[in-house]
Phi, psi and omega in degrees: 000135175291140184303322183298337179284345182284335184299140181100348178266145178277337182226129181231133177244144179183180179267178178301327181298323180291309188284347177275354181292143185299334181297338183267358186306116176056034181259344185250154178280315183226142171241114176265124181251109180279154182049048184294345174288349178243011179253124184293153179300324179298318180294323179295319178297318183294315184269346181294342180291348184280344189228160177276337180223143179238131177243118180266129181235127179159194183216106182284355178268004170258199186295135179272178180294144173296133183241130174238134180089184181250131183239117184290152176059226180268004187292344178267000183272159174281170181299316181292320178299320181294317183288318186269348182056240184263013179281134178278334178229166183282121176297148182305326182281353183252345182165204184242127174260121178280103194267003183244127173257137178255015179253304193277139168300150180307328181289333174277316182300322183300318178295310182301319181297312183288324185279331190236319193249034171058025180073012186264348183272134179230153178275142173300146183305325181292340182293337183293342181285335185277135182194161173278144175252103189265132178273158175305137180089004177298153180307141183297341179285343187273141173227166180290325179209168171101210183235133180239141178247130179236115178276130175231116182277128175204167183228153173060027177260129179250295182243007179207133179223111178294322181299316179291322179299318180294321180291319176300318180298320178298313180296319182298313180298323177294320178301322181293349177261001183254174175239166174216152181249128181274180186292347176268002179085008180272126181254135182211163176294145177282130177241181181298332179289344184263006183230133171248138175242118188240140178210155183288338193239142179294328178298319178289327175302311181296320179295315180297320178299329182284341182249353181258160181299155177302138180091357179298138180272099184235136178184180176279170179302321182301324183290326190259003177300129181095350180259176182205164178200162178299317180229144178234130176250125183246122176254110181287333168079306188286141185286311182218169178298330179290339181270356182294127185269339185240019177091151180301326183297335178277303186294320184267010183308124178296325179296317181293320178294322177301309182298315183299308185288323184284000171288341189280133173275322183244309189217137172241128179247119179257118180255122187203158172287131180297339181290344176296338181277356183250026185295141173273124184252144180250353179222161177297322181296320177295323177299320179295321181294312180295325180298326179297318178293321176300323180295327177303312182292317180300315180296314181296317180296322179295319178294324179296321179292321178295318179296000000 
C-alpha cells in the first residue's frame, strides 16, 4: 500500500520499514510495538519518529532478538531491555505487568514466577483444572502437574546425547498411553499434538526425531516460542559445563529455560546430566544462570516429596 493511501484510517499496521518512512514523521498519536523484547533499540529510534507516544508490548524475559556483530553500549539491547534495565517485570510506576497466565497450571506457573518473574506471575483460576491422568505403570518421570527432573548420566556429549534421546523416547511413549484433562474439564487421550520436545541444539533435534513417533513436535526453543502443549519434555543434551560448545550463557540461559518450561500447560519434564549442576563459574552472572537450573531440580524434588 502506498503511504498516502493510509491517511484517513484510525488504525495502521506495518513493519519498522513502513513507520520509519519520512512521510510518517510525527503523524500518529500512538505507536504500539509488539514483541518489543525482540525489537532492537535502533529500530525503535527509527520508527519512533512517526508518533507522539510509544507503547512497548512484550516480554524481555523470553527470547531476545538475534544479534549479529558487535554493538557498543546499549545499542545491542532490545527496546524493553533498555527501558527496564535489570528489572524482570515492569515496575508499577513504569507501566503495566500482565500478572495472569492462562496457560500454565499453578504448579508450573509457581516455578516460572519464582525463577523468572520476581514472584509476580499467577495462574488463572481455571488453569488448576488441567492435569495429566496417569494410569498405573506410567513412567516414573511423569506427574499429574508441575515440573519433573530426570537425571541421565553421560559423558563427552556436546550437541547430541543418545542417552537422553532414549530416555526422552521412553517418557514420550508412556505419555501416549495417558490421558489429560483441559481447563474446561474435558478428558482425552494424549496424542502427538499434546507433547512438545525441546532441546537447545539442532543435532539433538534430528536425533530425537529419529527415535520418536512420526508427527512428534520436536524443535529448538526458538521454534516453539509462543506455542503450548499439555506436556513438555526438555533435553538439555550437554554432559558438563566444559562440554558446552556455545558458552554457558547459551545453554544455561534463563530466558531459554523460561520459554521451554513455560510452554507446558500441565507438566514440564527436564532431562539433563546431573553434572550440569556442578559447573565452574567465572562470573557472578554465570553463577546466576547455573543457579536457575539448580532451582529446577530443587523445585522438582520438593514437589516429589510433597506428592
